[in-house]
Tab-separated table of C-alpha atoms and ligand atoms in Angstrom:
chain	number	residue	atom	x	y	z
A	17	ALA	CA	108.972	-64.511	-61.907
A	18	LYS	CA	107.801	-61.180	-63.217
A	19	VAL	CA	111.358	-60.024	-63.824
A	20	ALA	CA	112.233	-63.281	-65.606
A	21	GLY	CA	109.156	-62.886	-67.783
A	22	LYS	CA	110.182	-59.390	-68.712
A	23	ASN	CA	113.727	-60.471	-69.590
A	24	CYS	CA	112.308	-63.358	-71.520
A	25	HIS	CA	110.074	-61.023	-73.497
A	26	ARG	CA	112.962	-58.704	-74.229
A	27	PHE	CA	115.079	-61.637	-75.325
A	28	TYR	CA	112.463	-62.928	-77.767
A	29	SER	CA	111.745	-59.573	-79.273
A	30	ARG	CA	115.417	-58.960	-79.783
A	31	ALA	CA	115.806	-62.364	-81.453
A	32	MET	CA	112.836	-61.490	-83.638
A	33	ASP	CA	114.258	-58.107	-84.568
A	34	GLN	CA	117.508	-59.841	-85.539
A	35	ALA	CA	115.618	-62.330	-87.712
A	36	VAL	CA	113.749	-59.515	-89.465
A	37	GLU	CA	116.962	-57.581	-89.890
A	38	ARG	CA	118.743	-60.562	-91.388
A	39	ARG	CA	115.884	-61.023	-93.864
A	40	VAL	CA	115.962	-57.406	-94.948
A	41	THR	CA	119.757	-57.596	-95.350
A	42	LEU	CA	119.556	-60.823	-97.331
A	43	GLU	CA	116.900	-59.364	-99.569
A	44	ARG	CA	119.024	-56.308	-100.290
A	45	GLU	CA	122.052	-58.492	-101.009
A	46	LEU	CA	120.095	-60.901	-103.170
A	47	ARG	CA	119.007	-58.026	-105.379
A	48	GLY	CA	121.626	-57.802	-108.094
A	49	ALA	CA	123.339	-61.066	-107.001
A	50	TRP	CA	122.660	-62.607	-110.412
A	51	GLU	CA	124.311	-59.631	-112.217
A	52	ARG	CA	127.273	-59.836	-109.854
A	53	GLY	CA	127.757	-63.489	-110.765
A	54	GLU	CA	127.034	-64.790	-107.249
A	55	LEU	CA	124.238	-67.096	-108.388
A	56	SER	CA	124.685	-70.258	-110.399
A	57	VAL	CA	122.598	-73.160	-111.586
A	58	LEU	CA	123.596	-76.744	-110.719
A	59	TYR	CA	122.269	-79.884	-112.410
A	60	GLN	CA	121.409	-83.108	-110.659
A	61	PRO	CA	121.058	-86.108	-112.989
A	62	VAL	CA	117.821	-88.130	-113.097
A	63	TYR	CA	117.906	-91.782	-114.145
A	64	HIS	CA	115.499	-94.327	-115.524
A	65	LEU	CA	115.128	-97.214	-113.091
A	66	SER	CA	114.481	-99.957	-115.601
A	67	ASN	CA	117.668	-99.468	-117.658
A	68	GLY	CA	119.829	-97.175	-115.485
A	69	ARG	CA	120.123	-94.574	-118.260
A	70	MET	CA	120.264	-90.849	-117.576
A	71	VAL	CA	117.102	-89.181	-118.853
A	72	GLY	CA	117.392	-85.630	-117.591
A	73	ALA	CA	118.473	-83.270	-114.849
A	74	GLU	CA	116.981	-80.950	-112.247
A	75	ALA	CA	118.185	-77.380	-112.209
A	76	LEU	CA	119.016	-76.174	-108.679
A	77	LEU	CA	119.946	-72.585	-107.844
A	78	ARG	CA	122.960	-71.735	-105.671
A	79	TRP	CA	123.994	-68.463	-104.064
A	80	ARG	CA	127.591	-67.875	-103.015
A	81	HIS	CA	127.454	-64.837	-100.761
A	82	PRO	CA	130.696	-62.784	-100.958
A	83	GLU	CA	131.039	-62.829	-97.176
A	84	HIS	CA	128.982	-65.700	-95.816
A	85	GLY	CA	129.699	-68.282	-98.504
A	86	MET	CA	126.938	-70.623	-99.615
A	87	VAL	CA	123.453	-69.651	-98.498
A	88	ALA	CA	120.949	-72.525	-98.308
A	89	PRO	CA	118.346	-72.421	-101.092
A	90	SER	CA	115.641	-73.047	-98.498
A	91	VAL	CA	116.623	-69.665	-96.978
A	92	PHE	CA	117.200	-67.475	-100.018
A	93	ILE	CA	114.394	-68.905	-102.181
A	94	GLU	CA	112.012	-68.032	-99.348
A	95	VAL	CA	113.389	-64.491	-99.279
A	96	ALA	CA	113.062	-64.255	-103.058
A	97	GLU	CA	109.536	-65.590	-102.927
A	98	GLN	CA	108.369	-63.183	-100.164
A	99	SER	CA	110.065	-60.135	-101.664
A	100	GLY	CA	108.949	-60.785	-105.249
A	101	LEU	CA	112.565	-61.129	-106.416
A	102	ILE	CA	111.625	-64.603	-107.600
A	103	GLU	CA	109.762	-62.979	-110.481
A	104	THR	CA	113.069	-61.989	-112.026
A	105	LEU	CA	115.209	-64.818	-110.626
A	106	GLY	CA	112.795	-67.511	-111.779
A	107	PRO	CA	112.944	-66.563	-115.474
A	108	GLN	CA	116.754	-66.217	-115.238
A	109	VAL	CA	117.075	-69.793	-114.001
A	110	LEU	CA	114.620	-70.934	-116.632
A	111	GLU	CA	116.580	-69.232	-119.425
A	112	THR	CA	119.911	-70.697	-118.199
A	113	ALA	CA	118.496	-74.170	-117.862
A	114	CYS	CA	116.947	-74.098	-121.365
A	115	LYS	CA	120.132	-72.735	-122.942
A	116	ASP	CA	122.209	-75.410	-121.243
A	117	ALA	CA	119.782	-78.180	-122.204
A	118	VAL	CA	120.131	-77.154	-125.875
A	119	ARG	CA	123.903	-77.684	-125.521
A	120	TRP	CA	123.305	-81.171	-124.131
A	121	GLN	CA	120.961	-82.156	-126.997
A	122	ASN	CA	123.616	-81.103	-129.480
A	123	ARG	CA	126.195	-83.250	-127.756
A	124	ARG	CA	123.945	-86.247	-127.215
A	125	GLY	CA	122.970	-86.764	-130.865
A	126	GLU	CA	121.644	-90.279	-131.297
A	127	LYS	CA	121.554	-90.987	-127.577
A	128	GLY	CA	118.318	-88.984	-127.488
A	129	PRO	CA	117.331	-85.776	-125.777
A	130	LEU	CA	117.574	-85.077	-122.018
A	131	PHE	CA	114.923	-83.121	-120.180
A	132	VAL	CA	115.690	-80.328	-117.780
A	133	SER	CA	113.381	-79.720	-114.882
A	134	VAL	CA	113.052	-76.278	-113.371
A	135	ASN	CA	111.437	-75.461	-110.033
A	136	VAL	CA	108.611	-72.960	-110.173
A	137	SER	CA	107.684	-71.192	-106.928
A	138	PRO	CA	104.082	-70.567	-105.783
A	139	ARG	CA	104.396	-66.877	-106.580
A	140	GLN	CA	105.464	-67.557	-110.174
A	141	LEU	CA	102.495	-69.843	-110.531
A	142	ARG	CA	100.189	-67.041	-109.465
A	143	SER	CA	101.464	-64.874	-112.295
A	144	PRO	CA	99.318	-64.919	-115.450
A	145	VAL	CA	102.391	-64.148	-117.577
A	146	LEU	CA	104.078	-67.486	-116.785
A	147	PRO	CA	102.934	-69.301	-119.959
A	148	LYS	CA	104.237	-66.408	-122.051
A	149	VAL	CA	107.532	-66.264	-120.176
A	150	VAL	CA	107.946	-69.996	-120.827
A	151	ALA	CA	106.876	-69.776	-124.502
A	152	ASP	CA	109.271	-66.882	-125.171
A	153	CYS	CA	112.113	-68.716	-123.466
A	154	LEU	CA	111.568	-71.807	-125.587
A	155	VAL	CA	111.566	-69.712	-128.757
A	156	ARG	CA	114.677	-67.753	-127.766
A	157	THR	CA	116.683	-70.789	-126.745
A	158	GLY	CA	115.305	-73.236	-129.322
A	159	LEU	CA	114.689	-75.978	-126.749
A	160	ASP	CA	112.019	-78.465	-127.638
A	161	ALA	CA	109.023	-77.914	-125.319
A	162	SER	CA	108.844	-81.583	-124.425
A	163	CYS	CA	112.357	-81.331	-122.938
A	164	LEU	CA	111.266	-78.758	-120.401
A	165	HIS	CA	109.719	-79.997	-117.170
A	166	LEU	CA	108.353	-77.623	-114.547
A	167	GLU	CA	108.218	-78.724	-110.899
A	168	LEU	CA	105.500	-77.276	-108.714
A	169	THR	CA	104.891	-78.006	-105.059
A	170	GLU	CA	101.589	-79.298	-103.824
A	171	THR	CA	101.078	-76.243	-101.696
A	172	ALA	CA	101.432	-73.998	-104.759
A	173	VAL	CA	98.520	-75.789	-106.378
A	174	ILE	CA	96.249	-75.486	-103.359
A	175	GLY	CA	94.269	-72.321	-103.205
A	176	ASP	CA	93.055	-71.098	-106.557
A	177	GLU	CA	92.774	-74.519	-108.057
A	178	ALA	CA	90.665	-73.550	-111.050
A	179	GLN	CA	93.052	-70.760	-112.042
A	180	VAL	CA	96.118	-72.950	-111.573
A	181	SER	CA	94.497	-75.737	-113.584
A	182	ARG	CA	93.904	-73.319	-116.474
A	183	LEU	CA	97.526	-72.095	-116.318
A	184	LEU	CA	98.863	-75.653	-116.243
A	185	ALA	CA	96.658	-76.667	-119.140
A	186	GLU	CA	97.999	-73.747	-121.133
A	187	LEU	CA	101.624	-74.786	-120.362
A	188	ARG	CA	100.890	-78.410	-121.280
A	189	GLN	CA	99.370	-77.293	-124.534
A	190	GLN	CA	102.762	-75.820	-125.424
A	191	GLY	CA	104.175	-79.340	-124.816
A	192	VAL	CA	105.850	-78.615	-121.487
A	193	LYS	CA	105.609	-81.351	-118.816
A	194	ILE	CA	104.298	-80.628	-115.347
A	195	TRP	CA	105.536	-82.417	-112.213
A	196	LEU	CA	104.210	-82.210	-108.718
A	197	ASP	CA	107.205	-81.853	-106.351
A	198	ASP	CA	107.512	-82.986	-102.702
A	199	PHE	CA	104.514	-85.247	-103.273
A	200	GLY	CA	102.978	-86.744	-100.163
A	201	THR	CA	103.861	-83.886	-97.815
A	202	GLY	CA	100.632	-81.948	-98.531
A	203	PHE	CA	97.316	-83.135	-97.202
A	204	SER	CA	95.171	-83.499	-100.264
A	205	GLY	CA	97.475	-85.029	-102.828
A	206	LEU	CA	95.065	-87.675	-104.045
A	207	SER	CA	92.231	-85.340	-104.920
A	208	HIS	CA	94.572	-82.946	-106.748
A	209	LEU	CA	95.690	-85.680	-109.070
A	210	ARG	CA	92.154	-85.906	-110.384
A	211	ARG	CA	91.606	-82.211	-110.919
A	212	VAL	CA	94.981	-80.734	-111.792
A	213	PRO	CA	96.539	-81.717	-115.086
A	214	ILE	CA	100.020	-83.136	-114.394
A	215	ASP	CA	102.475	-85.534	-116.027
A	216	GLY	CA	104.483	-86.743	-113.045
A	217	VAL	CA	104.862	-86.759	-109.259
A	218	LYS	CA	108.104	-86.617	-107.291
A	219	ILE	CA	107.785	-88.605	-104.077
A	220	ASP	CA	109.202	-86.466	-101.309
A	221	ARG	CA	112.561	-87.535	-100.013
A	222	SER	CA	111.251	-87.741	-96.439
A	223	PHE	CA	109.388	-90.935	-97.538
A	224	ILE	CA	112.296	-92.336	-99.469
A	225	ALA	CA	114.689	-91.763	-96.559
A	226	ASP	CA	113.144	-94.509	-94.474
A	227	ILE	CA	111.770	-97.051	-96.945
A	228	LEU	CA	114.380	-99.628	-95.952
A	229	ARG	CA	113.452	-99.433	-92.232
A	230	ASP	CA	109.904	-98.127	-91.967
A	231	PRO	CA	107.162	-100.395	-93.402
A	232	ASP	CA	104.679	-97.481	-93.313
A	233	ASP	CA	106.898	-95.330	-95.505
A	234	LEU	CA	107.391	-98.205	-97.915
A	235	ALA	CA	103.637	-98.855	-98.002
A	236	LEU	CA	102.936	-95.195	-98.744
A	237	THR	CA	105.600	-95.053	-101.463
A	238	THR	CA	104.232	-98.217	-103.057
A	239	ALA	CA	100.680	-96.841	-102.888
A	240	ILE	CA	101.731	-93.566	-104.525
A	241	ILE	CA	103.442	-95.476	-107.342
A	242	SER	CA	100.488	-97.708	-108.101
A	243	MET	CA	97.960	-94.911	-107.795
A	244	ALA	CA	99.966	-92.631	-110.086
A	245	HIS	CA	100.402	-95.406	-112.619
A	246	SER	CA	96.691	-96.141	-112.675
A	247	LEU	CA	96.215	-92.455	-113.614
A	248	GLY	CA	98.888	-92.611	-116.286
A	249	ILE	CA	101.279	-90.427	-114.267
A	250	THR	CA	105.066	-90.917	-114.110
A	251	VAL	CA	106.718	-91.354	-110.715
A	252	VAL	CA	110.103	-89.994	-109.658
A	253	ALA	CA	111.724	-90.818	-106.300
A	254	GLU	CA	114.074	-88.167	-104.965
A	255	GLY	CA	116.673	-88.410	-102.255
A	256	VAL	CA	117.925	-91.908	-103.153
A	257	GLU	CA	121.099	-92.213	-101.053
A	258	ARG	CA	121.673	-95.964	-100.954
A	259	GLU	CA	121.753	-98.885	-103.331
A	260	GLY	CA	119.105	-100.658	-101.223
A	261	GLN	CA	116.621	-97.867	-101.773
A	262	TYR	CA	117.320	-97.937	-105.527
A	263	ASN	CA	116.729	-101.704	-105.711
A	264	LEU	CA	113.557	-101.524	-103.603
A	265	LEU	CA	112.131	-98.709	-105.734
A	266	ARG	CA	112.876	-100.624	-108.908
A	267	GLU	CA	111.140	-103.703	-107.476
A	268	ARG	CA	108.089	-101.506	-106.706
A	269	GLY	CA	107.893	-100.217	-110.248
A	270	CYS	CA	109.006	-96.627	-109.698
A	271	ASP	CA	109.921	-94.968	-113.038
A	272	LEU	CA	112.747	-92.462	-112.344
A	273	VAL	CA	115.239	-91.791	-109.558
A	274	GLN	CA	117.388	-88.973	-108.342
A	275	GLY	CA	119.669	-88.716	-105.328
A	276	TYR	CA	123.212	-88.591	-103.944
A	277	TRP	CA	123.718	-92.315	-104.549
A	278	LEU	CA	123.344	-91.646	-108.263
A	279	GLY	CA	124.757	-88.159	-108.486
A	280	HIS	CA	125.000	-84.878	-106.651
A	281	PRO	CA	123.952	-81.541	-108.120
A	282	LEU	CA	126.883	-80.452	-110.309
A	283	PRO	CA	128.107	-77.288	-112.017
A	284	ARG	CA	127.311	-77.283	-115.760
A	285	GLU	CA	130.832	-78.318	-116.886
A	286	GLU	CA	130.940	-81.242	-114.492
A	287	PHE	CA	127.434	-82.319	-115.418
A	288	GLU	CA	128.373	-82.190	-119.095
A	289	ALA	CA	131.310	-84.507	-118.457
A	290	LEU	CA	128.680	-87.173	-117.594
A	291	LEU	CA	127.258	-86.903	-121.099
A	292	GLY	CA	130.357	-88.582	-122.496
B	9	C2E	P1	113.652	-79.596	-104.147
B	9	C2E	O1	113.028	-79.035	-105.370
B	9	C2E	O2	112.898	-80.655	-103.423
B	9	C2E	O3	115.091	-80.066	-104.587
B	9	C2E	C1	115.675	-81.258	-104.123
B	9	C2E	C2	116.650	-80.961	-103.006
B	9	C2E	O4	117.176	-82.188	-102.497
B	9	C2E	C3	117.871	-80.188	-103.445
B	9	C2E	O5	118.230	-79.349	-102.378
B	9	C2E	C4	118.902	-81.263	-103.697
B	9	C2E	O6	120.224	-80.814	-103.608
B	9	C2E	C5	118.599	-82.206	-102.549
B	9	C2E	N1	118.983	-83.593	-102.778
B	9	C2E	C6	119.138	-84.251	-103.938
B	9	C2E	N2	119.491	-85.528	-103.751
B	9	C2E	C7	119.509	-85.731	-102.417
B	9	C2E	C8	119.790	-86.867	-101.575
B	9	C2E	O7	120.080	-87.961	-102.016
B	9	C2E	N3	119.707	-86.648	-100.230
B	9	C2E	C9	119.402	-85.473	-99.678
B	9	C2E	N4	119.364	-85.360	-98.359
B	9	C2E	N5	119.129	-84.346	-100.443
B	9	C2E	C10	119.188	-84.511	-101.802
B	9	C2E	P2	118.643	-77.844	-102.571
B	9	C2E	O8	119.428	-77.721	-103.860
B	9	C2E	O9	119.261	-77.359	-101.338
B	9	C2E	O10	117.291	-77.095	-102.814
B	9	C2E	C11	116.336	-76.976	-101.791
B	9	C2E	C12	115.027	-76.439	-102.315
B	9	C2E	O11	115.171	-75.097	-102.780
B	9	C2E	C13	114.521	-77.218	-103.513
B	9	C2E	O12	113.924	-78.416	-103.061
B	9	C2E	C14	113.573	-76.228	-104.135
B	9	C2E	O13	112.351	-76.234	-103.458
B	9	C2E	C15	114.283	-74.915	-103.874
B	9	C2E	N6	114.971	-74.464	-105.070
B	9	C2E	C16	116.240	-74.723	-105.510
B	9	C2E	N7	116.502	-74.130	-106.673
B	9	C2E	C17	115.352	-73.460	-107.008
B	9	C2E	C18	114.939	-72.620	-108.102
B	9	C2E	O14	115.706	-72.378	-109.074
B	9	C2E	N8	113.696	-72.074	-108.069
B	9	C2E	C19	112.842	-72.342	-107.052
B	9	C2E	N9	111.621	-71.795	-107.102
B	9	C2E	N10	113.140	-73.144	-106.020
B	9	C2E	C20	114.390	-73.679	-105.986
B	10	CA	CA1	112.305	-79.864	-107.178
B	11	CA	CA1	111.414	-82.146	-103.907
B	12	CA	CA1	108.733	-92.611	-90.982
């Protein structure tokens, strides 16, 4: 048993070394990936449930590694967050998304403006320069502030709540809209809605996935919708993969939807083809 234990220990530490090594390698390779053209921003359309019209898009970052192909955002965003690389990558995504959204507004004309929503990581939210980064980007690109939505996760808001609230208030004063992403997965969602100034919540796709089968998930989704509405907050459901989910969400009064059933994340040119 002792020998097995020893082997076991050796095995785990080797696996751990490999994980650490992979991280360090990824971090090194991610540095400069933007400049080498390995990173791109995709856009997933967001629709209004009451009339089926497209109202905006979420910007999602992709990394095509020269040897390994596509790296999952859940992997490389984490690396960027931990290493601090997100502090340069974040603003690059923001700038690209704002620039592209200006193109869409020009093409849309009378159909009305689309919003673009950009994910902001916890680390970016801790940075006091964020409001200035956003303000400068809006000036440089000429995008109307109300067309820019920032998505924050619940966990990013937890912690220094007073400081985050001040920062969000500053952003909202510029006219930018704030959404709480992955809503329902944290533990204190309800209380945050009272204290943190936000415009919308995105119900996490883990709830949406099962609403047709699981009465609890449907009950929670319905409760989030009615609670948000009573506070004057817009509700987005993400991860809508079937028509049945779409219909059910419409019946329950959800405002906006996003998901594979309506449209996958697309490269800019393909997304722009949807604009007509
Ligand atoms: P997220 O913000 O929750 O983004 C939604 C994710 O759900 C995206 O995954 C999207 O491709 C996926 N998705 C959309 N519709 C469906 C659907 O119908 N079914 C299923 N199963 N999935 C759907 P993706 O692009 O892999 O991104 C994963 C996460 O990486 C994002 O989750 C976000 O947290 C992070 N991320 C992506 N781009 C950025 C970025 O530019 N900055 C930051 N800070 N984080 C980003
Ligand atoms: Ca998001
Ligand atoms: Ca989400
Ligand atoms: Ca469930």
